PDB file of C-alpha atoms in Angstrom:
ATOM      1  CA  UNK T  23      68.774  83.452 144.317  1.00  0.00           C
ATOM      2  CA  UNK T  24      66.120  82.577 146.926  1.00  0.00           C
ATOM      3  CA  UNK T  25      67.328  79.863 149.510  1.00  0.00           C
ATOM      4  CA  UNK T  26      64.768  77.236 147.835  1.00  0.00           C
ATOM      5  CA  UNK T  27      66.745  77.985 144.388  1.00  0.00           C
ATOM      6  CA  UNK T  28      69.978  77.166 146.108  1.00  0.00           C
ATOM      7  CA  UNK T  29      68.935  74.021 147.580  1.00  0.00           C
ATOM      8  CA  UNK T  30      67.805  72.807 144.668  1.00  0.00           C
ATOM      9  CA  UNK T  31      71.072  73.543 143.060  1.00  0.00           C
ATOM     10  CA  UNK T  32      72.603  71.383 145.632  1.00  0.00           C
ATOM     11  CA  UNK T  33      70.058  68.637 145.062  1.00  0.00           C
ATOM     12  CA  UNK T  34      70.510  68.926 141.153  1.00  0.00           C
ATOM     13  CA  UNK T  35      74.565  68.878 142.163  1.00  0.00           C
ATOM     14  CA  UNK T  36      74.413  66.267 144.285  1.00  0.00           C
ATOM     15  CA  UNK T  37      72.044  64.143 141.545  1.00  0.00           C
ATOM     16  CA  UNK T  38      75.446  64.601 139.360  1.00  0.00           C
ATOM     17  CA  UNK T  39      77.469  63.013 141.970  1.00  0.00           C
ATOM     18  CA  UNK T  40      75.261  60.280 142.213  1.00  0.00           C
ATOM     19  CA  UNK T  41      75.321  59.696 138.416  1.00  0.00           C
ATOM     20  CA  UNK T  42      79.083  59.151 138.443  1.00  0.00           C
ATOM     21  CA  UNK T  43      79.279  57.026 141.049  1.00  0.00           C
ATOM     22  CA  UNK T  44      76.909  54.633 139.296  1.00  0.00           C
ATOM     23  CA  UNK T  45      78.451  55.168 135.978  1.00  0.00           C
ATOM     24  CA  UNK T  46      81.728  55.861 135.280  1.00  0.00           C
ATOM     25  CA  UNK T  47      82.441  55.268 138.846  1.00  0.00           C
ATOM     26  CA  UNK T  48      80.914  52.065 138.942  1.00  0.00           C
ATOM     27  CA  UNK T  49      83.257  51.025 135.880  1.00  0.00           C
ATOM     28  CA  UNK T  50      86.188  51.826 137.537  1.00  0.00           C
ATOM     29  CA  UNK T  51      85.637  50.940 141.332  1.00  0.00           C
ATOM     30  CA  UNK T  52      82.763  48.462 142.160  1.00  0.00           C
ATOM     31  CA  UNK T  53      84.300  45.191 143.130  1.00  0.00           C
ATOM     32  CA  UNK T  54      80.650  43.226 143.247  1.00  0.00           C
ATOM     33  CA  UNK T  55      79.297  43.683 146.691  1.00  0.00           C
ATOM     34  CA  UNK T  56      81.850  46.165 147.974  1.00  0.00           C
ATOM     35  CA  UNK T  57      83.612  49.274 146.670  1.00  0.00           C
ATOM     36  CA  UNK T  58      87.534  49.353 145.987  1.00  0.00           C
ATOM     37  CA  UNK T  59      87.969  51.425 148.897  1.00  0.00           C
ATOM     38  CA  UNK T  60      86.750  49.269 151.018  1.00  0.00           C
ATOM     39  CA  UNK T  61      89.233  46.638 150.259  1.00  0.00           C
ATOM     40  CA  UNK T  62      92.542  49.338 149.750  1.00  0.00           C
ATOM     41  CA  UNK T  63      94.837  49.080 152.585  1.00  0.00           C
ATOM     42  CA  UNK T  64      94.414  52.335 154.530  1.00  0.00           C
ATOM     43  CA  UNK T  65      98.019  53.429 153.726  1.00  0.00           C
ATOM     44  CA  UNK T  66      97.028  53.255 150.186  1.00  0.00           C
ATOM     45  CA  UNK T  67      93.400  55.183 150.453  1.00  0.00           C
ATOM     46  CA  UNK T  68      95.382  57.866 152.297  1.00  0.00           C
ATOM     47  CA  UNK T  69      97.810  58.546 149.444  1.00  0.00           C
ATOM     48  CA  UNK T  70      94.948  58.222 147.131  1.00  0.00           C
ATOM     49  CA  UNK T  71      93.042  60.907 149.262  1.00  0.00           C
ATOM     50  CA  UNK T  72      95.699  62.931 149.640  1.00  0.00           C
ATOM     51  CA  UNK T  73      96.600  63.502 145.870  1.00  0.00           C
ATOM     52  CA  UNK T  74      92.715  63.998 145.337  1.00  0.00           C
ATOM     53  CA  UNK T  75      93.249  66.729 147.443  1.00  0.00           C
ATOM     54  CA  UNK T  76      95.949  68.266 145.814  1.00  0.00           C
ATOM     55  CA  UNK T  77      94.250  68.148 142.591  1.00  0.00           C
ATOM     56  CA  UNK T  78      91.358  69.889 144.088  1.00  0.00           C
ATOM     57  CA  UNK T  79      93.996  72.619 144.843  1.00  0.00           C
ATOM     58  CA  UNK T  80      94.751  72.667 141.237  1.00  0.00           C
ATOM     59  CA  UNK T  81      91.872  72.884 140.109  1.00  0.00           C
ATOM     60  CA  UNK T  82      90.883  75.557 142.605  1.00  0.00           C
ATOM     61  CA  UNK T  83      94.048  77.487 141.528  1.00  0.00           C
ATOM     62  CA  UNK T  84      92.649  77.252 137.624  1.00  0.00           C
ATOM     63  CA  UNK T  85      88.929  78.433 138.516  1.00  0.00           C
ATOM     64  CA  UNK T  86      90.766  81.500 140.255  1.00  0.00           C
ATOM     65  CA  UNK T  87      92.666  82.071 137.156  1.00  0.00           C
ATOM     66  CA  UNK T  88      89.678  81.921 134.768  1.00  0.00           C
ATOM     67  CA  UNK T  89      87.891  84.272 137.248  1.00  0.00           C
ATOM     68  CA  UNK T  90      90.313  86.588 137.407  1.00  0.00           C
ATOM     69  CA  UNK T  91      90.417  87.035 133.742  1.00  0.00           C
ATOM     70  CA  UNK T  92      86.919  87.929 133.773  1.00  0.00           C
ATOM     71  CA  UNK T  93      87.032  89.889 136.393  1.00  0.00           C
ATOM     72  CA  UNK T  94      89.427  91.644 134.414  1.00  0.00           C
ATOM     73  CA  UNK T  95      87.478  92.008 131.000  1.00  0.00           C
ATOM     74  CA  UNK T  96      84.376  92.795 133.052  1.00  0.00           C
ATOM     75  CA  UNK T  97      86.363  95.910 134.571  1.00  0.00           C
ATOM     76  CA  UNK T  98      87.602  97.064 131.283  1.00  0.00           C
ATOM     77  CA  UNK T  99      84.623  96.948 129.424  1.00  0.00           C
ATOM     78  CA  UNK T 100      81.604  97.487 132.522  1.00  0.00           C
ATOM     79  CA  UNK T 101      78.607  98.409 130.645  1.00  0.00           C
ATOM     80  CA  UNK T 102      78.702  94.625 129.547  1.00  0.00           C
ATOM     81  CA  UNK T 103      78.772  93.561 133.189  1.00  0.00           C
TER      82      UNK T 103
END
């Protein structure tokens, strides 16, 4: 992967982001002219950040798994690989 390739993976990424904060995002956290975490009280959008972080973990912790396993089958059968 050249370095162009990559950042246009990143652009094409961040293009996802953007669609769902103007979708489903939108739906669930536009309050008109302002965003709901603008208007949170801070001790609130911490604990909200905080367990998005956590899930990140979790998912982090699944990827790994799923890796592993192929990792795994890749070793066992490498002419596939």
């Amino acid at each position: 992967m050249t370095s162009e390739e990559l950042a246009d993976y990143v652009t094409d990424f961040i293009g996802e982001c953007r669609s769902r904060i103007l979708g489903v995002g939108a739906e669930q956290y536009s309050c008109g002219e302002m965003q709901k975490f603008e208007l949170l009280p801070l001790v609130d959008l911490i604990r909200y950040a905080r367990e998005e972080a956590q899930d990140l973990a979790v998912y982090a912790a699944m990827v790994d798994i799923r890796l592993s396993r192929l990792e795994a089958a890749l070793r066992a059968h490498p002419s596939t690989a």
